[in-house]
Tab-separated table of C-alpha atoms in Angstrom:
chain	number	residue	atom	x	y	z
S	1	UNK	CA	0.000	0.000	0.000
S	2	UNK	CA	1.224	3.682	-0.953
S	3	UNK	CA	1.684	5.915	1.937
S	4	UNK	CA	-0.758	8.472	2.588
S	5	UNK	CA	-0.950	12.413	3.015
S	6	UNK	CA	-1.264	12.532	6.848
S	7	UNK	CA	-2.602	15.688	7.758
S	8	UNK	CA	-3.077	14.033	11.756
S	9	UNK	CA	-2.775	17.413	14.177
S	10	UNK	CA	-0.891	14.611	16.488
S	11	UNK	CA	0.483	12.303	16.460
S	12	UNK	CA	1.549	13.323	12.988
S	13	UNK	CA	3.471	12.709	10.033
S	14	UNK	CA	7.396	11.778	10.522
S	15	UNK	CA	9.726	12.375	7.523
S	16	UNK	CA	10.011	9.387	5.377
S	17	UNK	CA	14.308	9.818	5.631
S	18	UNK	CA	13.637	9.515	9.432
S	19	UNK	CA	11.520	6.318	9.285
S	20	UNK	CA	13.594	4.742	6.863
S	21	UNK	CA	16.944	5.149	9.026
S	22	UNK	CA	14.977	4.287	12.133
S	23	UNK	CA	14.289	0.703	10.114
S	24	UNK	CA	17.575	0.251	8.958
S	25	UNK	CA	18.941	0.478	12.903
S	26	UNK	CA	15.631	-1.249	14.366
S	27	UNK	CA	17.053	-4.778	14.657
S	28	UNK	CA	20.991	-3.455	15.427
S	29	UNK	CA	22.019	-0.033	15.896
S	30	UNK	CA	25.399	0.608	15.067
S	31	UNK	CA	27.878	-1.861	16.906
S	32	UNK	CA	25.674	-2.813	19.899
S	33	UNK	CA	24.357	-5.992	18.366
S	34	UNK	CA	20.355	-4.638	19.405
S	35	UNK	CA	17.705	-2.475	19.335
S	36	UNK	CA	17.613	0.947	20.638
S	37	UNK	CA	14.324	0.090	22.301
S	38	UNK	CA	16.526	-2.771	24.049
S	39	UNK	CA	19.502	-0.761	25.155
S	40	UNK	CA	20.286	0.423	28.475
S	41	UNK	CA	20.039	3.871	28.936
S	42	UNK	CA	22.953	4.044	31.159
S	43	UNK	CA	25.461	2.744	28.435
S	44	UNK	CA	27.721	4.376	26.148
S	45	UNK	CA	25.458	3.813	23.291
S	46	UNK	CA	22.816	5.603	24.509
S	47	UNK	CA	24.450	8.119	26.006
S	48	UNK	CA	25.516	9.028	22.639
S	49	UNK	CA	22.728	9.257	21.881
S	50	UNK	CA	20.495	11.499	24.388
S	51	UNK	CA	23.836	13.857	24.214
S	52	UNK	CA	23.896	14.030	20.772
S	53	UNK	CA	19.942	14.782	20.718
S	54	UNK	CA	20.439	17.727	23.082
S	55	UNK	CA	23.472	19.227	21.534
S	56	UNK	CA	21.646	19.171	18.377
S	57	UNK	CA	18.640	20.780	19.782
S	58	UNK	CA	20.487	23.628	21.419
S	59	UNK	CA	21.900	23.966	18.064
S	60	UNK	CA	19.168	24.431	15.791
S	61	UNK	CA	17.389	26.172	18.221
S	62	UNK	CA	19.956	28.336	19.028
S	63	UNK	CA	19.686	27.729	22.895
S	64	UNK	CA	22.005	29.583	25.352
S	65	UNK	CA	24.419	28.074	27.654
S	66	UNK	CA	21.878	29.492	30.854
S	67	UNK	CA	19.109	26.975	29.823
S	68	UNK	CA	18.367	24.028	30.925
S	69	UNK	CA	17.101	20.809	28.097
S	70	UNK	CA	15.207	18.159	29.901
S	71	UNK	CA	13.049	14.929	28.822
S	72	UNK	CA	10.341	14.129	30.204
S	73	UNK	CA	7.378	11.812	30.138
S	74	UNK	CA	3.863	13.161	30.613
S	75	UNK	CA	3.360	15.149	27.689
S	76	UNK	CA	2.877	19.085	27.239
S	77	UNK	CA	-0.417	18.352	29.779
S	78	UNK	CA	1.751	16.908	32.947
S	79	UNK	CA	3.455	20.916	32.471
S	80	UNK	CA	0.143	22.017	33.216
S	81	UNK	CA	1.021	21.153	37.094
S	82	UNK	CA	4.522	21.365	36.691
S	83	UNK	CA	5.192	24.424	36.117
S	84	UNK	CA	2.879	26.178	38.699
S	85	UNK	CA	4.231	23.574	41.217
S	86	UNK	CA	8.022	24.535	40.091
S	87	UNK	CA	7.718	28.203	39.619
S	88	UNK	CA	5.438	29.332	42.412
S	89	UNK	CA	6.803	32.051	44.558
S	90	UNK	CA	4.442	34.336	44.922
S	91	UNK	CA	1.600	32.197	44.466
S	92	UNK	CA	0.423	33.744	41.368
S	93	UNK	CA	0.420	33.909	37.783
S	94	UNK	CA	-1.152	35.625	34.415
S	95	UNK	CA	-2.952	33.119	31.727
S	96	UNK	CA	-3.758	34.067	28.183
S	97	UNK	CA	-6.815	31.744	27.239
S	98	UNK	CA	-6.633	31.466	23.143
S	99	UNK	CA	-8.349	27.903	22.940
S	100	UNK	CA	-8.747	24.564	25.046
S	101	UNK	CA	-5.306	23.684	26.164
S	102	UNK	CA	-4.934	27.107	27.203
S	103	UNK	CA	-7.943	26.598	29.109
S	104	UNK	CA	-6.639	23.211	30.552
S	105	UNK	CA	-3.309	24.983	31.729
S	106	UNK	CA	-5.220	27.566	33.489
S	107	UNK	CA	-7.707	25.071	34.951
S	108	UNK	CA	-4.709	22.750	36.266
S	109	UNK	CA	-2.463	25.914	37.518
S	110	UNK	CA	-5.304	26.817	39.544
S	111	UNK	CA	-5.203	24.008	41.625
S	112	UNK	CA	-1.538	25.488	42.904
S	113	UNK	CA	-1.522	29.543	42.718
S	114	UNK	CA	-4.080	32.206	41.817
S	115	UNK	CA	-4.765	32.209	37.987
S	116	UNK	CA	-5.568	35.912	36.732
S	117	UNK	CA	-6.963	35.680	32.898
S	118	UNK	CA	-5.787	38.816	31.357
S	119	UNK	CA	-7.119	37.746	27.980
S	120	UNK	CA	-9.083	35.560	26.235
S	121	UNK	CA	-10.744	35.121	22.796
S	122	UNK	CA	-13.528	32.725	23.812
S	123	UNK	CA	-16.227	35.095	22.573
S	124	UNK	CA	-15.338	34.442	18.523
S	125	UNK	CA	-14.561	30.573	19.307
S	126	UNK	CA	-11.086	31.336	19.710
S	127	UNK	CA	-10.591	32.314	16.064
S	128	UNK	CA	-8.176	34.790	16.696
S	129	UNK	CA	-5.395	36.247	19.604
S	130	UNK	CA	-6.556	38.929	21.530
S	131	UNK	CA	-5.197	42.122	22.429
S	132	UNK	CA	-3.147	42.391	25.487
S	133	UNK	CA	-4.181	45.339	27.945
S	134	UNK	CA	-0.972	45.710	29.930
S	135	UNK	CA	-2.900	47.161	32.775
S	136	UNK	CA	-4.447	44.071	33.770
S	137	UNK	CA	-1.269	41.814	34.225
S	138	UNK	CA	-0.128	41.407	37.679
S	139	UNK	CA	3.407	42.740	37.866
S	140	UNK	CA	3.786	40.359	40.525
S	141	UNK	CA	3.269	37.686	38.944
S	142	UNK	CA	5.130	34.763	38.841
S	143	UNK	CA	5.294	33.707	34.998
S	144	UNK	CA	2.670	34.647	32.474
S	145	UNK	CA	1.599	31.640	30.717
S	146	UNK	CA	0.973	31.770	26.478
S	147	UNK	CA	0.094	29.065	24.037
S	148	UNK	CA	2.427	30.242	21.523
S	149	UNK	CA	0.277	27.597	18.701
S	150	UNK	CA	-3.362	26.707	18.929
S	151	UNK	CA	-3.937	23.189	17.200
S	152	UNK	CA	-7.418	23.503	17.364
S	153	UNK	CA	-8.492	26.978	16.378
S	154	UNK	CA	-5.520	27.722	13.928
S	155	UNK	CA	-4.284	30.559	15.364
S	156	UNK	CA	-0.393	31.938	16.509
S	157	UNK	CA	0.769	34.763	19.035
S	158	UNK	CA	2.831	36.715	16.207
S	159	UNK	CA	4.613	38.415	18.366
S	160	UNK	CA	6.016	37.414	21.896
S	161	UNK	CA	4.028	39.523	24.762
S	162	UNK	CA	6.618	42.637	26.617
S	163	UNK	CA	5.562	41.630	30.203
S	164	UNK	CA	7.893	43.947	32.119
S	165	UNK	CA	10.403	41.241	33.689
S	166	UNK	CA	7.867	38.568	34.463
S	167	UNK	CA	8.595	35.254	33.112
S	168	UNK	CA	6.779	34.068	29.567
S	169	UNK	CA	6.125	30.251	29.603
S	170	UNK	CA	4.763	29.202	26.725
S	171	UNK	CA	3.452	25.937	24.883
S	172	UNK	CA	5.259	25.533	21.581
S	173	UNK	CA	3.662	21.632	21.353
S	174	UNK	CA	2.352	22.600	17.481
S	175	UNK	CA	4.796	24.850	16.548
S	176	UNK	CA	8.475	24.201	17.742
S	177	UNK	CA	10.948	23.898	15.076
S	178	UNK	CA	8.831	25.463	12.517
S	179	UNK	CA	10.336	29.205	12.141
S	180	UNK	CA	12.770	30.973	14.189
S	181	UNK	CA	12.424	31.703	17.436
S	182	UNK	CA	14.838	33.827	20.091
S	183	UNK	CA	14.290	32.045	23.066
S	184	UNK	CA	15.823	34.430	25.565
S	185	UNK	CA	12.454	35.877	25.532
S	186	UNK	CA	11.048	33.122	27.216
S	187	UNK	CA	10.919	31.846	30.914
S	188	UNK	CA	9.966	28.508	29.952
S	189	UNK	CA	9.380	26.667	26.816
S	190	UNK	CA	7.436	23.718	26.779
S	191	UNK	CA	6.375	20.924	23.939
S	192	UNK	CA	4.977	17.641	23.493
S	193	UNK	CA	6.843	15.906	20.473
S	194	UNK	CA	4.270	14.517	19.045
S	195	UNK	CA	3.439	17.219	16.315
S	196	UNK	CA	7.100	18.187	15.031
S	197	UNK	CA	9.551	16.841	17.173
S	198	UNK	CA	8.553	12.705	16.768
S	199	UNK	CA	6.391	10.291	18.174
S	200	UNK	CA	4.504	10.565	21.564
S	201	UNK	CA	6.062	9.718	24.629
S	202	UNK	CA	8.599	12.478	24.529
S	203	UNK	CA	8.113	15.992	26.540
S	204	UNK	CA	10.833	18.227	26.045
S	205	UNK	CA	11.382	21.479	28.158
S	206	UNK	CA	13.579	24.553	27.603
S	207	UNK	CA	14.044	26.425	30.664
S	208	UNK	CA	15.721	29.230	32.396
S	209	UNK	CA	18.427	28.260	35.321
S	210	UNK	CA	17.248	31.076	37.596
S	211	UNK	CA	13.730	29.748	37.625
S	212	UNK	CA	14.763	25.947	38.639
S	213	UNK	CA	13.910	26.093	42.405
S	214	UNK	CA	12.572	24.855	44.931
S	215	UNK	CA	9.217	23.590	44.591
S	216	UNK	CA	5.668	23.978	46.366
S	217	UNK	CA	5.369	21.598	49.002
S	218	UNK	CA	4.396	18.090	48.547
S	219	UNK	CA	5.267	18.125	44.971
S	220	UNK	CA	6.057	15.248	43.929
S	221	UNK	CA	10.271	14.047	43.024
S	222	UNK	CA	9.315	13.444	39.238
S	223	UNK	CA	7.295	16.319	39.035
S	224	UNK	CA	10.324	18.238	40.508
S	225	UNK	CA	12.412	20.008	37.350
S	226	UNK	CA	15.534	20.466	39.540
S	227	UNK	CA	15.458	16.899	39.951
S	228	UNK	CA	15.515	15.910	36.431
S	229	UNK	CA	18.057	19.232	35.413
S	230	UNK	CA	20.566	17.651	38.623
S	231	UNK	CA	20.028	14.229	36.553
S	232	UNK	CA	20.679	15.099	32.932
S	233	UNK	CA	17.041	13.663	32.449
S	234	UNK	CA	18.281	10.377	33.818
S	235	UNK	CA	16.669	10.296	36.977
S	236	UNK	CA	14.744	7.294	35.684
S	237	UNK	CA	14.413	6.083	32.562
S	238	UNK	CA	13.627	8.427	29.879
S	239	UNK	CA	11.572	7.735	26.959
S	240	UNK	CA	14.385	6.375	25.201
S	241	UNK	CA	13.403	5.092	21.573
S	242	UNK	CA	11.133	8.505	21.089
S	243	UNK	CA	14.749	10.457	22.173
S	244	UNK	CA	16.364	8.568	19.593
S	245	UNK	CA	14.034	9.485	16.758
S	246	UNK	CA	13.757	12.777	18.138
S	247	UNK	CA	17.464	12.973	17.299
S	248	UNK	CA	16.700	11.431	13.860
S	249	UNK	CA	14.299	13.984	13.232
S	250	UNK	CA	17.002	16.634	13.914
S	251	UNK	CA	19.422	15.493	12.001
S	252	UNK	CA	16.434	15.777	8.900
S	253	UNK	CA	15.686	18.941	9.586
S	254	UNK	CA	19.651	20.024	10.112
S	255	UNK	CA	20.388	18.363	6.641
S	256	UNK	CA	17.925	20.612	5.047
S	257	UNK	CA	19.243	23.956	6.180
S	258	UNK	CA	17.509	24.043	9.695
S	259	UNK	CA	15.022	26.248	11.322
S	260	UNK	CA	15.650	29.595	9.160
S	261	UNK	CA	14.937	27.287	5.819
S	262	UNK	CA	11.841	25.109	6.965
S	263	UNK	CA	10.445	28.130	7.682
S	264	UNK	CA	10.626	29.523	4.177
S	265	UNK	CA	9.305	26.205	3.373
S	266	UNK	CA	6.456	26.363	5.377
S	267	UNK	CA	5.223	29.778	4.947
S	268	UNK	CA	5.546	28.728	1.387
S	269	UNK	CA	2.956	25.583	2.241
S	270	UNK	CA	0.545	27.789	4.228
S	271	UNK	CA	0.578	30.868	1.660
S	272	UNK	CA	-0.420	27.929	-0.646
S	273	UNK	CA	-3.275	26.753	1.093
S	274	UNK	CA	-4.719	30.247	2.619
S	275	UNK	CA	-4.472	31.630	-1.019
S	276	UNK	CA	-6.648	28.732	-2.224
S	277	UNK	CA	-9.123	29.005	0.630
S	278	UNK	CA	-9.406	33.063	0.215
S	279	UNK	CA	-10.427	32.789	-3.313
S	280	UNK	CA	-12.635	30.164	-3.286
S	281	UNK	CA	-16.375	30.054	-3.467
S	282	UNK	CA	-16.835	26.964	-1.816
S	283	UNK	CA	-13.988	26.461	1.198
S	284	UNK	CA	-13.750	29.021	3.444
S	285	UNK	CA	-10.968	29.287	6.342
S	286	UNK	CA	-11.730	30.217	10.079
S	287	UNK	CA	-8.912	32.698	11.534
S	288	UNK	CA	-7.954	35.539	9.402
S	289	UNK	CA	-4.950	37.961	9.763
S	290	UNK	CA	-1.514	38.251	11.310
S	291	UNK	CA	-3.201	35.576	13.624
S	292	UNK	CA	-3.213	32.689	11.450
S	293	UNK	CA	-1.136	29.550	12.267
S	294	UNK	CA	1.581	28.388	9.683
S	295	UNK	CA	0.828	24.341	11.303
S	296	UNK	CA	-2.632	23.868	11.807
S	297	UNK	CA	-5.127	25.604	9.281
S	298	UNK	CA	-9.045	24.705	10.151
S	299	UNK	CA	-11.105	25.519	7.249
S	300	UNK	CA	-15.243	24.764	6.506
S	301	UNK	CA	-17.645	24.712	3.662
S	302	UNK	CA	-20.733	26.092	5.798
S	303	UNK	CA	-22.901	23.114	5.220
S	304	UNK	CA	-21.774	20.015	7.712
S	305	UNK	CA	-22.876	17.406	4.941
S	306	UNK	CA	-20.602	18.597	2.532
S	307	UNK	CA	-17.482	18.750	5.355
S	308	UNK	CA	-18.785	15.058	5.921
S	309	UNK	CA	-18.632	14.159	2.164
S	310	UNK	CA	-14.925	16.074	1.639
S	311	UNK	CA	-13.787	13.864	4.602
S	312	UNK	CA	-14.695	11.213	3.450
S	313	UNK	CA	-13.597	11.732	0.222
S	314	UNK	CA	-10.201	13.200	0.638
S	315	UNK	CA	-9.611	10.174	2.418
S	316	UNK	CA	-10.378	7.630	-0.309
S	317	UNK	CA	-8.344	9.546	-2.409
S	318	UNK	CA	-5.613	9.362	0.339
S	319	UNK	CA	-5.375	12.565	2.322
S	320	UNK	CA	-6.346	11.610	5.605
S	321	UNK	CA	-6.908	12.908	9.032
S	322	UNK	CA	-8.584	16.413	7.644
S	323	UNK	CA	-11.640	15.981	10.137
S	324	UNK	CA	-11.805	18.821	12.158
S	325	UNK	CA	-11.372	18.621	16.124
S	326	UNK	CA	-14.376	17.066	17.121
S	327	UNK	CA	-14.995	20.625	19.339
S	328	UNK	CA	-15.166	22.698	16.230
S	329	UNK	CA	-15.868	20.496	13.465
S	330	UNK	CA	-15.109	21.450	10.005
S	331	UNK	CA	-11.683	20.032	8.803
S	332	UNK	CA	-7.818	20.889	9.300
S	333	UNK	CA	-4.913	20.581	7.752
S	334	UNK	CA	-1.869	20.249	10.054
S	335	UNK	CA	0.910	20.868	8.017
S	336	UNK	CA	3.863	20.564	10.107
S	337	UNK	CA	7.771	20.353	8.950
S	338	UNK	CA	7.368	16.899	7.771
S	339	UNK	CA	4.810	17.804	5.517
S	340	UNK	CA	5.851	18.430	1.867
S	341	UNK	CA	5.318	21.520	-0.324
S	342	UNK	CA	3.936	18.836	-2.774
S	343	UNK	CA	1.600	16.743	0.054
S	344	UNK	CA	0.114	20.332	0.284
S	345	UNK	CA	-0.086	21.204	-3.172
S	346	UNK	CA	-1.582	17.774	-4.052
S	347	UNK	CA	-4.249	19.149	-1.181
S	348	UNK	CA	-5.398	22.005	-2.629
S	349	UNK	CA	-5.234	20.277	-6.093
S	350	UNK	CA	-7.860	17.728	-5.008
S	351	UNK	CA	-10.043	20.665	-2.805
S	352	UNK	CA	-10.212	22.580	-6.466
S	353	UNK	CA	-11.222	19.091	-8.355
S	354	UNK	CA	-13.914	18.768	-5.268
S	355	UNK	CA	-15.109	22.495	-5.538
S	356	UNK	CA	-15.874	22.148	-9.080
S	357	UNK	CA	-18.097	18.642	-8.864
S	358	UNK	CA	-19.981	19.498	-6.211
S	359	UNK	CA	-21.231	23.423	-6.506
């Protein structure tokens, strides 16, 4: 069977190079006469490996010597307790609420410190980011807490928030990897690799020395980030397979140019598909504006019988996973770095053949 266009918001779509090398090194990787999934994460071999994965990260990501890489297990959600239970000092903190995991992070962060919503764009079904009234953060707080991609909604803070000192933590689970990013603006950056990193299992956080402390009381030792940073995220054992294709994956993405080309790439892929939905009489696409999310595009006809029929369509003719989130409905196409300029194009090419046999 021919592999498929997998437009899945997550788990998604790993580059075929990445898959390929991961079977050529699933029965013996390199001299150690087994599996990765079989090694030992305390031996040389793997070591090599988690090392290699983090220098590599710091490297395309351009992170400086001052932060802290650690892998976790948990996904981006566990961070929802996490980082209130790590960073609490003053027992509050500021929440943007741009669609439901922003919602979640608040919800969970509440159980832990005082949550003050400064924002939220809940009143338009999150189809867009809303303007930040500096006036209503707490200066006091201690981080302020963005979803830097929403996977649902489709939409991307543009710019990073000025927050006068205070910590910005944000959740880059959709987005990481996929343009540049200076992360000395951020506190705390957060991600389940799922979406653009490789396959679930993996958590990876990015964060500030100065803000690895001492936790709230009674948190627990795994949920402790000092614990895992004193560790070199060995303080049990890691997800070790989804580290190794994590490293696979950035070795891809540093053989085509890294971060600063993949995003030419994928601005490319979006201005593709956006142009196609803003001209047509048929498709329509939910977020407009500087808002609009290069990884995750939601789109809808206006009539939920014809979304049904496209879905099931597209899929027959072997795009798949372009249902909407069952919140919102509609469809999406998540079109993150593994996703060709030519997967996309073959997209739109089928959405035009579709437009024209059904108006």
């Amino acid at each position: 069977m021919n592999r498929v266009y997998n437009f899945s918001a997550g788990p998604s779509a790993l580059p075929e190079d990445v898959l390929k090398k991961a079977q050529e090194q699933m029965l013996c990787y390199g001299e150690s006469g087994m599996s990765v999934m079989e090694m030992s994460h305390r031996s040389k071999d793997y070591e090599e490996i988690i090392n290699s994965a983090e220098a590599l990260f710091r490297e395309l990501m351009n992170i400086p010597d001052n932060y802290k890489v650690l892998f976790l297990q948990g996904g981006a959600s566990s961070q929802f307790a996490m980082i209130p239970m790590n960073l609490c000092k003053n027992g509050k903190a500021d929440y943007v609420i741009t669609g439901m995991w922003a919602k979640k992070a608040a919800a969970e962060a509440s159980k832990y410190l005082t949550v003050n919503k400064v924002a939220s764009s809940d009143d338009k079904t999150f189809s867009y980011i809303p303007e930040l009234d500096a006036s209503k953060f707490d200066k006091d707080a201690d981080y302020f807490h963005i979803t830097q991609n929403n996977t649902i909604y489709g939409t991307r803070f543009s710019k990073v928030p000025e927050t006068n000192g205070v910590p910005i933590v944000a959740d880059f689970s959709s987005c990481i990897l996929s343009e540049e990013c200076d992360v000395t603006k951020y506190g705390l950056i957060y991600a389940g690799a799922q979406k653009n990193l490789g396959p679930a299992g993996l958590t990876v956080v990015i964060i500030r020395e100065d803000l690895i402390k001492e936790p709230i009381k009674g948190t627990p030792t795994m949920f402790t980030y000092s614990i895992h940073a004193d560790n070199g995220s060995m303080y049990n054992t890691p997800p070790t397979y989804a580290i190794y294709i994590f490293k696979l994956v950035l070795e891809w993405l540093k053989a085509k140019g890294g971060v600063k080309e993949i995003e030419k790439v994928n601005i490319a892929k979006a201005k593709l598909l956006y142009d196609f939905l803003d001209n047509s009489s048929m498709f329509k696409a939910t977020v407009s504006g500087a808002d609009r999310s290069l990884m995750n595009i939601p789109f809808i006809t206006g009539n939920d019988e014809l979304d049904a029929k496209f879905v099931k369509e597209s899929k027959a003719a072997g795009f798949v996973n372009l249902k909407g989130h069952r919140s919102v409905g509609g469809m999406r196409a998540s079109i993150y770095n593994a996703m060709t300029f030519e997967g996309v194009q073959a997209l739109v090419n089928f959405m035009k053949d579709f437009e024209a046999k059904n108006k």
